[in-house]
XYZ file of C-alpha atoms in Angstrom:
336
model
C 0.000 0.000 0.000
C 1.404 3.391 -1.050
C 1.204 6.553 1.035
C -1.722 7.910 -0.967
C -3.534 4.568 -0.938
C -3.373 4.712 2.860
C -4.594 8.293 2.815
C -7.560 7.342 0.618
C -8.402 4.159 2.571
C -11.206 5.687 4.708
C -12.880 6.882 1.486
C -12.300 3.720 -0.537
C -13.469 1.502 2.343
C -16.645 3.527 2.915
C -15.590 4.573 6.423
C -16.458 8.184 5.610
C -20.026 8.639 4.316
C -19.332 10.846 1.315
C -20.404 10.361 -2.270
C -17.962 8.955 -4.802
C -16.286 11.860 -6.583
C -16.517 14.282 -3.646
C -13.769 16.874 -4.292
C -10.633 16.397 -2.207
C -8.050 19.072 -1.445
C -4.745 17.830 0.003
C -2.394 20.117 1.914
C 1.294 19.232 1.420
C 0.237 16.543 -1.067
C 2.884 14.027 -2.089
C 3.111 12.669 -5.643
C 1.501 9.237 -5.969
C -0.162 7.365 -8.803
C -3.025 6.542 -6.435
C -4.160 10.166 -6.587
C -4.706 9.954 -10.356
C -7.339 7.254 -9.837
C -9.617 9.694 -8.026
C -11.443 12.588 -9.668
C -11.638 16.084 -8.216
C -8.270 16.079 -6.442
C -6.465 19.387 -5.885
C -3.225 19.976 -4.022
C -1.482 22.679 -2.028
C 2.270 22.126 -2.235
C 4.984 24.756 -1.700
C 7.962 22.400 -2.259
C 8.769 22.734 -5.953
C 9.934 19.166 -6.784
C 6.669 17.785 -5.406
C 4.599 20.553 -6.988
C 6.080 19.858 -10.431
C 5.565 16.091 -10.062
C 1.932 16.560 -9.015
C 1.259 18.885 -11.927
C 2.828 16.417 -14.364
C 0.454 13.761 -13.005
C -2.505 15.980 -13.822
C -3.257 17.042 -10.236
C -4.572 20.603 -10.028
C -2.347 22.856 -7.903
C -3.985 25.569 -5.782
C -2.609 28.210 -3.435
C -5.241 27.657 -0.735
C -8.399 25.538 -0.393
C -11.835 26.923 -1.112
C -14.179 27.613 1.819
C -16.940 25.319 3.103
C -15.516 22.128 1.651
C -16.819 18.653 2.566
C -13.377 17.031 2.633
C -9.767 18.157 3.144
C -6.650 16.073 3.776
C -3.282 16.915 5.339
C -0.004 15.093 4.725
C 2.042 15.685 7.872
C 5.536 17.163 7.761
C 8.546 16.685 10.015
C 7.547 19.825 11.913
C 4.707 19.156 14.357
C 4.118 22.889 14.608
C 3.656 23.105 10.830
C 1.450 20.003 10.768
C -0.898 21.384 13.426
C -0.998 24.669 11.522
C -1.990 22.795 8.370
C -4.707 20.946 10.275
C -5.991 24.274 11.608
C -6.097 25.612 8.036
C -7.952 22.503 6.866
C -10.520 22.696 9.652
C -11.209 26.372 8.970
C -11.976 25.585 5.313
C -14.401 22.728 6.063
C -18.151 23.122 6.191
C -19.959 22.316 9.440
C -20.314 18.626 8.484
C -16.945 18.329 6.719
C -14.316 15.649 7.229
C -10.590 16.053 7.801
C -8.050 13.362 6.864
C -4.516 13.404 8.283
C -1.867 10.999 6.996
C 1.772 10.386 7.803
C 4.580 8.021 8.652
C 5.225 6.891 12.201
C 8.789 8.141 11.886
C 7.453 11.623 11.135
C 5.299 11.731 14.270
C 1.829 10.667 13.161
C 1.170 8.924 16.489
C 1.884 12.156 18.349
C -0.530 13.968 16.036
C -3.174 11.317 16.738
C -2.772 11.836 20.476
C -3.144 15.607 20.097
C -6.214 15.285 17.884
C -7.916 12.847 20.256
C -7.366 15.343 23.080
C -8.970 18.080 20.957
C -11.811 16.496 18.961
C -14.381 13.767 19.699
C -14.673 10.576 17.630
C -11.231 10.579 16.060
C -10.619 7.359 14.098
C -7.435 5.943 12.589
C -6.072 3.124 10.437
C -2.469 1.919 10.565
C -0.672 0.493 7.518
C 2.692 0.635 5.731
C 4.630 2.084 8.685
C 2.190 4.947 8.992
C -1.327 5.949 9.881
C -4.297 7.800 8.436
C -6.603 9.688 10.806
C -10.096 10.988 10.092
C -12.562 13.076 12.083
C -15.374 15.614 11.817
C -14.436 18.879 13.553
C -18.102 19.882 13.814
C -19.706 23.310 13.677
C -18.133 24.525 16.942
C -14.348 24.650 16.608
C -12.109 24.417 19.700
C -9.851 27.321 20.660
C -6.777 25.140 20.027
C -7.318 25.670 16.307
C -6.454 29.353 16.644
C -3.401 28.536 18.759
C -2.143 26.120 16.095
C -2.723 28.691 13.350
C -0.852 31.412 15.259
C 2.108 29.098 15.903
C 2.660 28.478 12.196
C 2.659 32.154 11.214
C 5.998 33.819 10.307
C 7.834 34.995 13.422
C 10.919 37.042 14.270
C 13.875 35.353 15.967
C 15.791 37.226 18.701
C 18.461 38.099 16.096
C 15.834 39.844 13.946
C 15.540 37.261 11.187
C 12.092 36.056 10.097
C 11.397 32.308 9.903
C 8.356 30.058 9.772
C 7.410 26.612 11.030
C 8.407 23.953 8.533
C 11.399 25.687 6.963
C 14.932 24.421 7.505
C 16.432 25.678 10.786
C 13.206 27.407 11.791
C 14.308 28.224 15.351
C 17.854 29.507 14.900
C 20.684 30.212 12.473
C 21.993 26.939 11.070
C 25.485 26.248 12.444
C 26.806 25.073 9.075
C 25.593 28.228 7.346
C 27.168 30.368 10.070
C 30.467 28.510 9.638
C 30.389 29.147 5.886
C 29.644 32.867 6.343
C 32.590 33.107 8.734
C 34.919 31.980 5.918
C 33.470 33.878 2.958
C 35.818 36.573 1.611
C 34.526 40.150 1.366
C 36.257 40.317 -2.043
C 33.481 38.329 -3.755
C 32.261 40.277 -6.784
C 30.158 40.106 -9.914
C 26.999 38.067 -10.344
C 26.374 35.396 -7.719
C 23.937 32.704 -6.653
C 22.963 31.127 -3.359
C 21.730 27.601 -4.111
C 19.254 26.273 -1.561
C 19.138 29.704 0.044
C 16.605 28.773 2.757
C 15.330 31.795 4.659
C 18.227 33.888 3.406
C 20.867 33.963 6.137
C 23.934 33.358 3.932
C 22.793 35.875 1.317
C 21.909 38.531 3.894
C 25.314 38.268 5.549
C 27.472 38.233 2.407
C 25.635 41.223 0.938
C 26.497 43.178 4.082
C 30.234 42.689 3.692
C 30.881 42.178 -0.057
C 30.195 45.559 -1.619
C 31.478 44.522 -5.079
C 28.701 41.999 -5.603
C 26.552 43.219 -8.490
C 23.675 40.785 -8.050
C 22.811 37.749 -5.974
C 20.150 35.231 -6.972
C 18.569 33.240 -4.139
C 17.395 29.851 -5.455
C 15.146 27.917 -3.063
C 12.765 24.976 -3.593
C 10.585 25.661 -0.541
C 8.316 28.604 -1.212
C 7.714 29.245 2.505
C 11.453 29.697 3.061
C 11.733 31.902 -0.024
C 8.983 34.150 1.315
C 10.900 34.492 4.595
C 14.071 35.333 2.668
C 12.300 38.279 1.028
C 11.863 39.767 4.509
C 15.415 38.937 5.578
C 17.287 40.116 2.479
C 16.256 43.674 1.711
C 19.331 44.498 -0.389
C 18.215 45.606 -3.886
C 20.930 43.425 -5.442
C 18.988 40.302 -4.404
C 16.647 38.340 -6.694
C 14.449 35.496 -5.434
C 13.750 32.352 -7.471
C 11.478 29.431 -6.569
C 13.541 26.655 -8.093
C 14.605 23.031 -7.940
C 18.268 23.705 -8.675
C 18.947 20.051 -9.519
C 16.547 20.264 -12.495
C 16.006 23.892 -13.500
C 18.107 26.114 -15.740
C 19.940 28.545 -13.461
C 21.974 30.835 -15.697
C 25.711 31.573 -15.314
C 27.448 33.148 -12.324
C 30.827 34.447 -11.217
C 30.434 32.832 -7.803
C 28.098 30.375 -6.120
C 27.472 29.886 -2.406
C 25.679 26.900 -0.911
C 24.924 24.781 2.097
C 23.447 21.818 0.192
C 20.631 19.792 1.766
C 21.332 16.122 2.335
C 17.959 14.742 3.373
C 15.071 13.489 1.256
C 12.150 13.538 3.680
C 13.694 12.022 6.848
C 16.262 9.756 5.202
C 19.816 10.981 4.669
C 20.618 11.227 0.953
C 24.171 12.202 0.063
C 23.237 12.126 -3.649
C 21.119 15.244 -3.140
C 24.130 17.286 -2.052
C 26.188 15.803 -4.881
C 23.526 16.897 -7.367
C 23.830 20.452 -5.982
C 27.555 20.391 -6.749
C 26.870 19.257 -10.316
C 24.263 21.995 -10.705
C 26.688 24.588 -9.339
C 29.449 23.483 -11.697
C 27.025 23.718 -14.612
C 25.973 27.237 -13.638
C 29.492 28.559 -13.048
C 31.308 30.824 -15.482
C 34.548 29.357 -16.781
C 36.678 31.204 -14.189
C 34.001 31.148 -11.503
C 34.311 30.082 -7.901
C 32.234 28.087 -5.419
C 32.159 28.275 -1.638
C 30.193 25.548 0.099
C 29.824 24.023 3.543
C 29.033 20.399 4.366
C 28.895 18.059 7.313
C 32.311 16.451 7.709
C 31.096 12.897 7.039
C 29.540 13.665 3.649
C 31.526 12.312 0.662
C 31.622 15.299 -1.668
C 35.316 15.251 -2.569
C 34.943 12.810 -5.487
C 32.202 14.798 -7.201
C 34.262 17.979 -6.744
C 37.139 16.199 -8.494
C 34.857 15.171 -11.336
C 33.393 18.604 -12.060
C 35.849 21.323 -10.910
C 39.374 22.023 -12.115
C 40.632 22.693 -8.596
C 39.294 22.689 -5.071
C 40.530 22.764 -1.519
C 39.194 22.459 1.989
C 39.715 25.901 3.475
C 38.250 25.384 6.956
C 36.918 22.664 9.213
C 35.795 22.081 12.768
C 34.436 19.051 14.585
C 31.189 19.133 12.553
C 31.660 20.976 9.275
C 34.050 21.541 6.385
C 34.180 24.463 3.946
C 35.270 23.928 0.339
C 36.540 26.501 -2.136
C 36.307 25.211 -5.720
C 37.131 26.913 -9.007
C 36.522 26.556 -12.739
C 34.104 23.932 -14.099
C 35.804 21.238 -16.138
C 33.167 21.422 -18.853
C 34.248 24.983 -19.749
C 37.848 25.837 -20.718
C 39.595 28.405 -18.568
C 40.162 31.835 -20.061
């Protein structure tokens, strides 16, 4: 049973008394062939790789659900705060007799969500399968006050250092230590046109624009739209441009320098190939005499892919957790 088959189980098994073909909006929908077997499915998805895959499958993408719907589903995320905020959004868009579905893996905290929902709503049911669980319930016409608390907790908020973040984005509660280590070792002499790949909520870009006055432009590429929206608050420098992009697949342009703290997780599982694909993308987007500065966890095996795609590179800093690489000149383009 796939993730979406589990999500749809209460409908397919007749456990929810709704007519066949009842429209279904899914918040944080994940691509699955099972969704194509049901008519009237729409999806809210701010992570570009998933959004593109859903659209290619024929699923209609929407920015927010319509009001007074009979049925809304939520795919949980690794952030409980974000998940509860999504559930609050779903409940607010349901009609008085509407049903809410919540699906997720046990490793992502679905059992904790079930406990919270059972403490908040009556008659919460669930079905466990494929290392996860789907939950369904009717919020009813009178909504508990907890819904407003959950909604407030997921709104953008200011950290003590002044930066804006939001539940669900990478490093939502503080500056990422790897990014801070990279910024510490970036030279103020950086100049020309630059890119920050996987820019997150904008910390690296904000800091380098403060100290590198010769930078002409800096493009922030980020796959998570929520993080990109935060970065627009955090990076007010007019030299900055913001791009919702899957850098491993999209055309990026060409740059004099590229900065990055590549992600290395796909969902919860560690995936070193994701970071390696960022290096390939950076090499492909680098001008022939361009330069890359990147930070990585010390255990990640990026040296071989640097060898394959850059003329020269060196480790310029390290501590007990991170290493910073400086690489120059893509091998696919002759040096000038």
